Coordinates of C-alpha atoms and ligand atoms in Angstrom, one line a residue:
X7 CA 8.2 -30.0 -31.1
X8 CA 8.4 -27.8 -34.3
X9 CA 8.1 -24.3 -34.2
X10 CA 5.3 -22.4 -36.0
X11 CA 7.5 -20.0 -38.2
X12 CA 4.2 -17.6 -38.2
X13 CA 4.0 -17.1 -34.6
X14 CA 4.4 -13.4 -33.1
X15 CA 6.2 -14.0 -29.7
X16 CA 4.2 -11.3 -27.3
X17 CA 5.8 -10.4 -24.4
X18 CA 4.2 -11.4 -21.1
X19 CA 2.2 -9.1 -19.6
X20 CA 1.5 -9.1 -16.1
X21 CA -2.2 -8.5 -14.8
X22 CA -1.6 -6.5 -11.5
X23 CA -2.0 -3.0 -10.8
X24 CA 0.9 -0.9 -11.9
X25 CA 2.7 1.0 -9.2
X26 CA 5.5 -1.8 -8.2
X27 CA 8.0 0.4 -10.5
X28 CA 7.4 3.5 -8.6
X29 CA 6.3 2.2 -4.7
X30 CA 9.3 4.1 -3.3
X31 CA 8.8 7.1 -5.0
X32 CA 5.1 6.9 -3.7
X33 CA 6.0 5.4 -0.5
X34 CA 7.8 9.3 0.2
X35 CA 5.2 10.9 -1.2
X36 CA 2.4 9.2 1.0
X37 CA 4.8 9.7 4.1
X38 CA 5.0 12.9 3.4
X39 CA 1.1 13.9 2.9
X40 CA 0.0 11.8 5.9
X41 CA 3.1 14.1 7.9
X42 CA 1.4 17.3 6.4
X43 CA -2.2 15.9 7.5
X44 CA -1.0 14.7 10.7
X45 CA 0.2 18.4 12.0
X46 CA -3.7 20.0 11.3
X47 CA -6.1 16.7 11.9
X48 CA -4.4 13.8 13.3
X49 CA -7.9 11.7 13.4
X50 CA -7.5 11.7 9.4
X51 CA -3.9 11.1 9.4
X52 CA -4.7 8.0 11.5
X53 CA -8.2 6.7 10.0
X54 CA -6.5 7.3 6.4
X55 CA -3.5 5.2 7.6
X56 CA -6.0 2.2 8.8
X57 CA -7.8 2.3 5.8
X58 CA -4.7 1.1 4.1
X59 CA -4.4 -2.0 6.8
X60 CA -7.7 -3.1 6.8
X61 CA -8.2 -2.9 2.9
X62 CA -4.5 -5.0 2.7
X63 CA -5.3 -7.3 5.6
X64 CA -9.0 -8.4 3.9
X65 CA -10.1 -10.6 1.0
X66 CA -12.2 -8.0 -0.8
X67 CA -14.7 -9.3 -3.0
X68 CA -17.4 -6.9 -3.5
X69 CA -17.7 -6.9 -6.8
X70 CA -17.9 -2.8 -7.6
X71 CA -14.7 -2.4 -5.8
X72 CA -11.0 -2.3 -6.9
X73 CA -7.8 -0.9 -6.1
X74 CA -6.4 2.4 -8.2
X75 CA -2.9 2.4 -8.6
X76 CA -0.7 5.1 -6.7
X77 CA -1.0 7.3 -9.6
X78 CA -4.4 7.5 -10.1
X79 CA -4.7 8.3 -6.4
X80 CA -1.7 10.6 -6.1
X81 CA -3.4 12.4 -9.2
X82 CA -6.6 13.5 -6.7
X83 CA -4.6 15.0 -4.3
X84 CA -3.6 18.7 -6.2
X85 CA -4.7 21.9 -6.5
X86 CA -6.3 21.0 -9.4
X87 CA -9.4 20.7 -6.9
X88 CA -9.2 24.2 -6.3
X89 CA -11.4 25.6 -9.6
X90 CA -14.6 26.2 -10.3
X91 CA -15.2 25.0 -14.0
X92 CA -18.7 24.6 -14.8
X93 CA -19.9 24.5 -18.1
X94 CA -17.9 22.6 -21.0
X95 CA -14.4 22.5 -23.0
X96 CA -13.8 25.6 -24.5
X97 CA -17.5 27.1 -22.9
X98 CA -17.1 27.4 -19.4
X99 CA -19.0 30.4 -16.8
X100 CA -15.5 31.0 -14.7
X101 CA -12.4 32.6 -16.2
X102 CA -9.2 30.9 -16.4
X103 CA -10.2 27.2 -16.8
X104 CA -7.7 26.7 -19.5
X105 CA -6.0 24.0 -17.5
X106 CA -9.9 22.4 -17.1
X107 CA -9.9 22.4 -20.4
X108 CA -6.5 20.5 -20.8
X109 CA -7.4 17.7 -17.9
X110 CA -11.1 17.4 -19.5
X111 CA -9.8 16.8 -22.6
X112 CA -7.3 14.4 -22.4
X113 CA -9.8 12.5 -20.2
X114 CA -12.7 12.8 -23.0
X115 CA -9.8 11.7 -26.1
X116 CA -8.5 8.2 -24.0
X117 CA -11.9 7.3 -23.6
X118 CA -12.8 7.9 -26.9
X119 CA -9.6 6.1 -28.1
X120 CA -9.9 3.2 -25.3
X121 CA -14.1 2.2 -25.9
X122 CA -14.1 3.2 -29.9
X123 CA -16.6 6.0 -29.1
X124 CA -17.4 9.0 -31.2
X125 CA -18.1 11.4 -28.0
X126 CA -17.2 11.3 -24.5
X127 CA -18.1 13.5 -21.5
X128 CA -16.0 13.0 -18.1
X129 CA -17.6 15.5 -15.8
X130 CA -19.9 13.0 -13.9
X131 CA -19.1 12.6 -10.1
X132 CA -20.9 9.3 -9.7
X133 CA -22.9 6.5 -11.6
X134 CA -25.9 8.0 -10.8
X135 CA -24.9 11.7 -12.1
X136 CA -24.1 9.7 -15.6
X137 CA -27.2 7.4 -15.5
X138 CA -29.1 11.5 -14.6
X139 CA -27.2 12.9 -17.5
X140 CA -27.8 10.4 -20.2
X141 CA -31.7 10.4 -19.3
X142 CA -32.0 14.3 -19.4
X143 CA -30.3 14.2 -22.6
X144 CA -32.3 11.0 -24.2
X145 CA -35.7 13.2 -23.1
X146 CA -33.8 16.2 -24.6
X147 CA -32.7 14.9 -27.9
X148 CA -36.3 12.5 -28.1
X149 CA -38.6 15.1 -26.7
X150 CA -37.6 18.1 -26.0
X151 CA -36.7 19.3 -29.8
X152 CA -39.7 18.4 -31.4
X153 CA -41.7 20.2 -28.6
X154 CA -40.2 23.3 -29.4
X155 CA -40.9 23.2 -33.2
X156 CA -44.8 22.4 -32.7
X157 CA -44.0 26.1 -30.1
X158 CA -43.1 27.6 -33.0
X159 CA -39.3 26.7 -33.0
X160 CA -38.7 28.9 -30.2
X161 CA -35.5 28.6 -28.1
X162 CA -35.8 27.3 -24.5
X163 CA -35.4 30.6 -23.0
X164 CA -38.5 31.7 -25.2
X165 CA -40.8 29.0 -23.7
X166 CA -43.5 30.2 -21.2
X167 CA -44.6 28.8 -18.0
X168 CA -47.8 27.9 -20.1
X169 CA -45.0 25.8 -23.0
X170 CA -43.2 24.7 -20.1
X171 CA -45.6 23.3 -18.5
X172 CA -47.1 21.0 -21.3
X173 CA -43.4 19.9 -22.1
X174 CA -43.0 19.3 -18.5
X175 CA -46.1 17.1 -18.2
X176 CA -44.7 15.3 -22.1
X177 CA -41.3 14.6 -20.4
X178 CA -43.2 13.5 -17.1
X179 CA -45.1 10.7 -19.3
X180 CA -42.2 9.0 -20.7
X181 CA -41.7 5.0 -20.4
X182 CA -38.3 3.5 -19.5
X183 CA -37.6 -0.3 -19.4
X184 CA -34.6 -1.6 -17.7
X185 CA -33.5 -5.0 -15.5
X186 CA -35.6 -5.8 -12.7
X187 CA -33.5 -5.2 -9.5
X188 CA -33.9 -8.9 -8.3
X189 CA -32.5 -10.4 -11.3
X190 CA -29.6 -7.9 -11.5
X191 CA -30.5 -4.6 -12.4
X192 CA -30.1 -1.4 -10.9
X193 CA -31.8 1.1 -8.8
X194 CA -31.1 4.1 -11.4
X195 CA -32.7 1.8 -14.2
X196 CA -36.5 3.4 -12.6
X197 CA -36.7 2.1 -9.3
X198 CA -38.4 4.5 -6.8
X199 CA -35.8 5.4 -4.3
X200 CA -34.3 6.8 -7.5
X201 CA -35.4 10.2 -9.5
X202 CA -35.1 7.3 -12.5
X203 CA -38.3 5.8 -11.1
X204 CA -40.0 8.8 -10.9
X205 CA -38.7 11.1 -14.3
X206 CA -40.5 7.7 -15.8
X207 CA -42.7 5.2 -16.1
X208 CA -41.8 2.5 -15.7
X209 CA -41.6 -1.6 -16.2
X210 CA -39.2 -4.6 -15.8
X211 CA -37.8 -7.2 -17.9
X212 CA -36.2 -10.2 -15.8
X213 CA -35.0 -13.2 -16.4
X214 CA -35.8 -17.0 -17.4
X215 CA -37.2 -18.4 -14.0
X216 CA -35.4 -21.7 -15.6
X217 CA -32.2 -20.7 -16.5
X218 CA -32.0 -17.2 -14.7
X219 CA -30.4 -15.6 -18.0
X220 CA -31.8 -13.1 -20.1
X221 CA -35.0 -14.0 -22.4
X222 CA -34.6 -11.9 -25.2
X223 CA -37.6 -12.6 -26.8
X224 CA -39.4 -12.0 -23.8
X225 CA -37.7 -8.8 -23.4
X226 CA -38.9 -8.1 -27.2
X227 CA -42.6 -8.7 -26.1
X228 CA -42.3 -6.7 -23.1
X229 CA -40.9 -4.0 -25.3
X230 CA -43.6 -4.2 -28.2
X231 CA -46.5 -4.1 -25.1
X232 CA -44.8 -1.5 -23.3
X233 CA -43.1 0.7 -26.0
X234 CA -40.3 2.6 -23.7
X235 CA -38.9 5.8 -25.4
X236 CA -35.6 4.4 -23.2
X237 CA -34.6 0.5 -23.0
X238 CA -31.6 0.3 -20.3
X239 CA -29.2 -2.5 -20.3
X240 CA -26.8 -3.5 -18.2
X241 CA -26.4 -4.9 -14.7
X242 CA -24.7 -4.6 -11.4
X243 CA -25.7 -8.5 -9.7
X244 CA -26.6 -10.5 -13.4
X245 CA -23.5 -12.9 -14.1
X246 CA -23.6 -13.2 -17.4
X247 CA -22.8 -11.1 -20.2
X248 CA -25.7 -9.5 -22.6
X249 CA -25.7 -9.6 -26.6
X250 CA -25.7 -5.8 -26.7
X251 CA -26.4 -6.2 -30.5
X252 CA -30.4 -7.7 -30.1
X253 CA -30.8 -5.3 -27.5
X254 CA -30.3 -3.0 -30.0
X255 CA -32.9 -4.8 -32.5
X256 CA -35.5 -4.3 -29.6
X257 CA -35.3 -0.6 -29.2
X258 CA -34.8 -0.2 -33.1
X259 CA -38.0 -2.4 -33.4
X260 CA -40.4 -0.3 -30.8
X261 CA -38.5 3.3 -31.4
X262 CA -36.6 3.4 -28.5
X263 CA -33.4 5.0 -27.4
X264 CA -30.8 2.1 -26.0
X265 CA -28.7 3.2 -22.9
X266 CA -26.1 0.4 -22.0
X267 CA -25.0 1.2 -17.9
X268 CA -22.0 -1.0 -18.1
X269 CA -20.5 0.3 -14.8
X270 CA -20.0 -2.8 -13.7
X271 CA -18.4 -4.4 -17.0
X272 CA -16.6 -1.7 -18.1
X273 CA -12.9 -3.0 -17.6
X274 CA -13.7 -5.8 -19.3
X275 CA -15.1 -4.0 -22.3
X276 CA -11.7 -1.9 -22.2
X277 CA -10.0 -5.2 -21.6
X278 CA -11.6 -6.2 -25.0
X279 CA -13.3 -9.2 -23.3
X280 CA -16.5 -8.2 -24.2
X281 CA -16.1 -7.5 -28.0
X282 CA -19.0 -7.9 -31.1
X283 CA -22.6 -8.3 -29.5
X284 CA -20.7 -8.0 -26.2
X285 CA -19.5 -5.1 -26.6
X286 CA -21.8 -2.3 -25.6
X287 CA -20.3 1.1 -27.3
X288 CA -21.0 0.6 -30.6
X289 CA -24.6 -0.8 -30.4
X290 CA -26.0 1.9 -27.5
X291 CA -27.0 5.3 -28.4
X292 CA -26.0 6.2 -25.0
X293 CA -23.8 4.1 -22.7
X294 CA -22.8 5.5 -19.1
X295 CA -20.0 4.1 -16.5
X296 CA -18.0 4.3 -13.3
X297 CA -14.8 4.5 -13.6
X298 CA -13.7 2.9 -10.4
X299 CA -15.6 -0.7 -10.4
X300 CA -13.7 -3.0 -13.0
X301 CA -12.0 -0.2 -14.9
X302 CA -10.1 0.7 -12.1
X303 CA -9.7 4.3 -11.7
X304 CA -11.1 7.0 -9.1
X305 CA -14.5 7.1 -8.2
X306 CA -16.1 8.7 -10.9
X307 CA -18.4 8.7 -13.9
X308 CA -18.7 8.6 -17.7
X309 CA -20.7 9.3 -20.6
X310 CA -20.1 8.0 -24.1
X311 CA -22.9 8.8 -26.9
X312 CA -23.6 8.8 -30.2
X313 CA -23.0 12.1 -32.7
X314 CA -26.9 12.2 -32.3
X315 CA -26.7 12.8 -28.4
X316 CA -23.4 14.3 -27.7
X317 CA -25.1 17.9 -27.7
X318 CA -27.3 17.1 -24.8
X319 CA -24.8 15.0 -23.1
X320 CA -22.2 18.1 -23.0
X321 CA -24.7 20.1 -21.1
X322 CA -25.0 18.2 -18.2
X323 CA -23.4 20.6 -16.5
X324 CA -24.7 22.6 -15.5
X325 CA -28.0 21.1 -16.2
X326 CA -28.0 18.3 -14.1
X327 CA -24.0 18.0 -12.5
X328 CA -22.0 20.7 -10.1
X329 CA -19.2 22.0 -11.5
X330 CA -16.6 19.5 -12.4
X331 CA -14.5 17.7 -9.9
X332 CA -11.1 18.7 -11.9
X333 CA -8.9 16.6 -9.9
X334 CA -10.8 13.6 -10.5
X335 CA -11.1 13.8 -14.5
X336 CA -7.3 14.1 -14.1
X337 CA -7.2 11.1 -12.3
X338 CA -10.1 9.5 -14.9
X339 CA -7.2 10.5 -17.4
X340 CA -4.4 8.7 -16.0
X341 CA -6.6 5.6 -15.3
X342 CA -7.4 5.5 -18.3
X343 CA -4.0 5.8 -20.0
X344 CA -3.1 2.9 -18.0
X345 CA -6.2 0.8 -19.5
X346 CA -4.5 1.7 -23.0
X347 CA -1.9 -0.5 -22.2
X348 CA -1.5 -4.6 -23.0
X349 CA -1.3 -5.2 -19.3
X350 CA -4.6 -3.7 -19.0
X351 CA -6.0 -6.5 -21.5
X352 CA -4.3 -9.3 -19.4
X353 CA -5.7 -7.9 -16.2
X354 CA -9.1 -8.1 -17.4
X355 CA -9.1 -12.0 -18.9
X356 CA -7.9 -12.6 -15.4
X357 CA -10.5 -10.8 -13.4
X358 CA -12.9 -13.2 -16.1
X359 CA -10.8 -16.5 -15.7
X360 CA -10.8 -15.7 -11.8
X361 CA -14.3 -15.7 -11.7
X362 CA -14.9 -19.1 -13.2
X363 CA -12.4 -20.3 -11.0
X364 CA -14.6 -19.0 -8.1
X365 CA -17.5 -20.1 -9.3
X366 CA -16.2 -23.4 -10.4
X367 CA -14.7 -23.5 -6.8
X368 CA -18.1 -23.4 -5.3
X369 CA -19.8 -25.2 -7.3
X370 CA -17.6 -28.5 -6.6
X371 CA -18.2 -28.0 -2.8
X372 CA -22.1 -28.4 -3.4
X373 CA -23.2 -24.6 -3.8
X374 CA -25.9 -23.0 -5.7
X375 CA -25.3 -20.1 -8.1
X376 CA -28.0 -17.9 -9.6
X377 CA -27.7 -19.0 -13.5
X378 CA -25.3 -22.0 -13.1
X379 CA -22.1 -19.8 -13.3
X380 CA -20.8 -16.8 -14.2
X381 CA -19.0 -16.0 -17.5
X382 CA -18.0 -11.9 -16.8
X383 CA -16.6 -10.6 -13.3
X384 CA -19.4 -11.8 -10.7
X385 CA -21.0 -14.9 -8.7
X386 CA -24.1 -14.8 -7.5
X387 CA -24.2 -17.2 -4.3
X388 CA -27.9 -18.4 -3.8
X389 CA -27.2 -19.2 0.4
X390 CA -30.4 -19.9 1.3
X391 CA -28.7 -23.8 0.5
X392 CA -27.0 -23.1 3.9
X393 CA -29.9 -22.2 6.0
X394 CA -29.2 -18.4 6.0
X395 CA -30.1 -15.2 5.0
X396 CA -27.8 -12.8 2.6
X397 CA -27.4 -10.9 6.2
X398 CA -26.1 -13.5 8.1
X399 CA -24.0 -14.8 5.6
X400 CA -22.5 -11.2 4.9
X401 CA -21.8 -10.8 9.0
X402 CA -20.5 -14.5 9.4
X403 CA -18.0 -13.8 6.5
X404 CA -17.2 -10.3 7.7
X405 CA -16.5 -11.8 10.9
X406 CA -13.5 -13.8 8.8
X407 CA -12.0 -11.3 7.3
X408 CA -14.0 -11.8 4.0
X409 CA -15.8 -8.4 2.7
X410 CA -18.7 -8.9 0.2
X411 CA -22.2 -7.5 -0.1
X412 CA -25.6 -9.1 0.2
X413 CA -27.7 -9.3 -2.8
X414 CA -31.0 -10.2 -3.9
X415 CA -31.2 -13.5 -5.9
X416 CA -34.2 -13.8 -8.5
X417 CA -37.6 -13.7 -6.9
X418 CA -36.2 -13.6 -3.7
X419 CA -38.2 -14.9 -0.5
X420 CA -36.1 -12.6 2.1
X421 CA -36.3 -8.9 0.5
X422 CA -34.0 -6.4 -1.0
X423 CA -33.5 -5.6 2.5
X424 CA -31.8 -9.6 4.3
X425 CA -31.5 -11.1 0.6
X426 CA -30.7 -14.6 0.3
X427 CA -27.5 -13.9 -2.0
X428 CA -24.1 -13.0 -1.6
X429 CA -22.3 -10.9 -4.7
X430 CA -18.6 -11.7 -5.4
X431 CA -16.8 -10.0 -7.8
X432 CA -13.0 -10.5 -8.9
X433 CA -11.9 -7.3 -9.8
X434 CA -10.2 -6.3 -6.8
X435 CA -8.4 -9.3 -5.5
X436 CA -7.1 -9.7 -9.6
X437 CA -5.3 -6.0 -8.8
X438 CA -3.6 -7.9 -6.3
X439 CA -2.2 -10.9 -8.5
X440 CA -4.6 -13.7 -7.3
X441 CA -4.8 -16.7 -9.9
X442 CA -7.3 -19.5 -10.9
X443 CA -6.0 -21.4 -7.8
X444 CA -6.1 -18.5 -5.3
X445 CA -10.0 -18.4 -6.1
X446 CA -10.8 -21.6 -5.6
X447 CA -9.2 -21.8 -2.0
X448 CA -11.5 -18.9 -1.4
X449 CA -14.4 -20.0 -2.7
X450 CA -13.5 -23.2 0.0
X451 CA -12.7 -20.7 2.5
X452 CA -16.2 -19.4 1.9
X453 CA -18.1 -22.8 2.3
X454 CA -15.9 -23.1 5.5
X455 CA -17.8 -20.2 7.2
X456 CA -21.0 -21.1 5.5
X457 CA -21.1 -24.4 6.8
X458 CA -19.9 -23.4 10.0
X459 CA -22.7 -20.4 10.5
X460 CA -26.4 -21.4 11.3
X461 CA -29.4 -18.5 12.2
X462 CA -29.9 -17.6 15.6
X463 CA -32.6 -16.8 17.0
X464 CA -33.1 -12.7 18.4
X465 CA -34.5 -11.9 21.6
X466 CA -38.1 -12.0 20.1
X467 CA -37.8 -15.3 18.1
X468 CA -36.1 -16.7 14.9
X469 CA -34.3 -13.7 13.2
X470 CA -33.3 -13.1 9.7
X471 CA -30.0 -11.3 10.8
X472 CA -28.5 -13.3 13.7
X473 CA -26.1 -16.0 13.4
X474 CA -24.0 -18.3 15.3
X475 CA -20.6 -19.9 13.7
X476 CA -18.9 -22.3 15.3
X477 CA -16.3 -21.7 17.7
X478 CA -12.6 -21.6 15.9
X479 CA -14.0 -20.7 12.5
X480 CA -13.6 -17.0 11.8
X481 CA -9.8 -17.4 13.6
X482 CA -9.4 -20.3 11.3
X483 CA -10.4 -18.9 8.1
X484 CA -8.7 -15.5 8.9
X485 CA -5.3 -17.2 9.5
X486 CA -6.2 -18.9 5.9
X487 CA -6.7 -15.8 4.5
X488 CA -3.9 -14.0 5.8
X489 CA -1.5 -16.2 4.1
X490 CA -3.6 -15.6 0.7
X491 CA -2.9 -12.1 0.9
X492 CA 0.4 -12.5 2.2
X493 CA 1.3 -14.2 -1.0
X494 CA -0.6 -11.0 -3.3
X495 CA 0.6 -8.2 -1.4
X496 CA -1.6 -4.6 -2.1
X497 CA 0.3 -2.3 -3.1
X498 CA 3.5 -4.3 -3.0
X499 CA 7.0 -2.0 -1.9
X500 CA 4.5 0.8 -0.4
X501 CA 5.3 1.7 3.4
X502 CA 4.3 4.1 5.3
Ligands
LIG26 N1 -22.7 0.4 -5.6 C1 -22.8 -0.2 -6.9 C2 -22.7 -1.7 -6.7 O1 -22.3 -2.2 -5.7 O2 -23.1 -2.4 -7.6 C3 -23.9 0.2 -7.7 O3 -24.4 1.4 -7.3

């Protein structure tokens, strides 16, 4: 075959977590901190030791889970956790944060460099502190600013009870528009349990009861009707990706602000797997993230934005956020060096490619998934095929050694509460080095327990969470799945 003299040769990068290179080096350090532990509270010592076991010795396919490498981890465990910093680079209320002010930095520049953003802001401890940050600083920059000029331009600290008060009822009467949580979306997107749902009004978009994706002209005419001062996309149980770019058109069109939560997708964004439309950053005014689902670092938040709402977004502390967890933002900084590199790109195509094969994998054996398929990192099961609830199929599975998470499906006739879903996601079992063919054995390991699991009844009658499998299956499937992860060891050359 001839050669094409214009071909680059790349080197082949492999998709697993980093760490391998340096297991023994970590292997002595984690010896040595469990020792240290063990001498002052040997319960944490031990349950920290079993968390290690049961998280190697289980397929793990909730979908907002992963596996940091040693480093990230290692990089939570200093002294760095010892200051108070609240307040922002440069601009903080305690003395001597000059260190905070390294760590933060170097946090806010890879993220900057790594999603193409103008502004980031790597205090949040959580999804929900980002999702409270970017909202407080969308009704900041929107509202708040030209309140104060029809007050006479006075400063915040000028304002009266009287001023506050009518800016307080103005802020209460805003309108946000987000996912519906049954076709994917989020309980921070306005959903009651949430302060979203009540900061806001608040109204739904869903999806095609057809096709289960994303109408977007129905989205549009929801928007006109509505007119939300905030349209939120993004997901955390829709398994498909969004065109980023017309959600923009819609908010431009009705004068909203777009926030993109991509907590969920963000490793394939940084994975440049999501790129043009797909790519949230440079379409959102606002876009907000873990930093632990798919992008693989420690649990954690971020906050890109626009030049328009950085200022608001830096003073989320101490507006909304406690001061900063500085030990984490380290660790946000190493993770996110490590998504700078090539082998961060190949990990993500794989979590993608894995996710097909799962999908593909149960789709062969006769399943149903909510919108056909996937094409980003999840698979929505629809089990109610098999006779069961979300909550007996999440038990039966447990039961062999498969860890997942119920989810409600679209419309769904059994409740946020039993579901009739189960949520996969490949992000965690890709850290490990399964392939395409390592996905499809579990998406038949899977069937196995489904078809081998029927509803039992409770001792009042037919119950939505009890279940009976059929004797040998969870032993079966477990010795299945041992050899699975046998082959893709976590963590490979770590020992304790
Ligand atoms: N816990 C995350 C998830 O599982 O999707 C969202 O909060």
């Amino acid at each position: 075959m001839a050669t094409d003299p214009t071909a680059t040769t790349t080197a082949k990068v492999s998709p697993a977590a980093p760490g391998a290179e340096y297991a023994d080096t970590a292997s002595a350090a984690y010896r040595n901190i469990l020792g240290i532990i063990e001498t002052v509270e040997p319960r944490i010592a031990d349950a920290t030791r079993k968390e290690l076991a049961d998280q190697r010795d289980s397929l793990k396919l909730i979908a907002s889970e992963n596996y940091a490498s040693p480093a990230v981890l290692l990089t939570m465990g200093t002294w760095l956790s010892d200051k108070y910093a609240e307040g922002t680079i440069g601009h903080r209320f305690y003395a001597a944060c000059q260190n905070v002010d390294t760590v933060e930095s170097v946090a806010a520049e890879h993220a900057r460099e790594l999603f193409g953003s103008p502004y980031a802001y790597a205090q949040p401890h959580s999804g929900i502190d980002a999702n409270l940050v970017a909202y407080w600083a969308i009704l900041a920059t929107r509202v708040e600013a030209p309140g104060l000029a029809e007050f006479g331009a006075k400063g915040v600290n000028d304002l009266s009870e009287a001023d506050w008060e009518t800016l307080r009822s103005r802020m209460g009467n805003q309108r946000l528009m987000g996912m519906s949580l049954d076709t994917g979306g989020h309980l921070t997107h306005g959903f009651r349990p949430n302060i979203s749902g009540k900061m806001f009004h608040q109204r739904s978009y869903g999806t095609d009861p057809q096709t289960g994706l994303i109408d977007y002209n129905a989205v549009a005419a929801a928007a006109r009707e509505f007119k939300p001062l905030v349209l939120v996309a993004g997901y955390s149980a829709y398994p498909r990706r969004v065109n980023f770019a017309k959600m923009r058109e819609i908010a431009d069109e009705v004068g909203a602000t777009l926030m993109v939560d991509m907590a969920h997708f963000a490793g394939l964004v940084a994975g440049k797997v999501f790129t043009g439309d797909e790519d949230p950053v440079p379409h959102a005014h606002v876009t907000t993230t873990t930093t632990h689902k798919s992008l693989r670092g420690p649990r954690g938040g971020l906050v890109l934005a626009t030049e328009e709402y950085a200022p608001a977004v830096d003073k989320g502390c101490p507006m909304v956020l406690g001061g900063p967890l500085s030990h984490v933002m380290a660790a946000k900084a190493v993770a996110l060096a490590e998504a700078r590199q090539p082998s961060f790109r190949a990990y993500a195509q794989a979590v993608a490619d894995n996710a097909r094969a799962l999908a593909d994998g149960f789709l062969k054996r006769g399943a149903r998934l909510v919108t056909g398929g996937t094409d980003n990192h999840l698979v929505l099961l629809d089990v109610t095929s098999f006779g069961l609830t979300g909550r007996q199929a999440e038990s039966a599975l447990l039961d062999s050694g498969i860890v997942t998470n119920r989810n409600a499906i679209p419309a769904d006739p059994n409740g946020a509460w039993y579901t009739s879903g189960i949520r996969f996601g490949t992000p965690a079992l890709t850290t490990r080095g399964f392939g395409a063919d390592d996905f499809d054995r579990v998406a038949e390991l899977v069937v196995e327990v489904l078809n081998n699991t029927d509803p039992a009844a409770g001792p009042n009658g037919p119950s939505k969470a009890k279940y009976a499998m059929a004797d040998g299956t969870a032993q079966r499937v477990h010795a299945a799945a041992a050899e699975l992860l046998a082959a893709n060891p976590l963590y490979p050359g770590l020992t304790l």
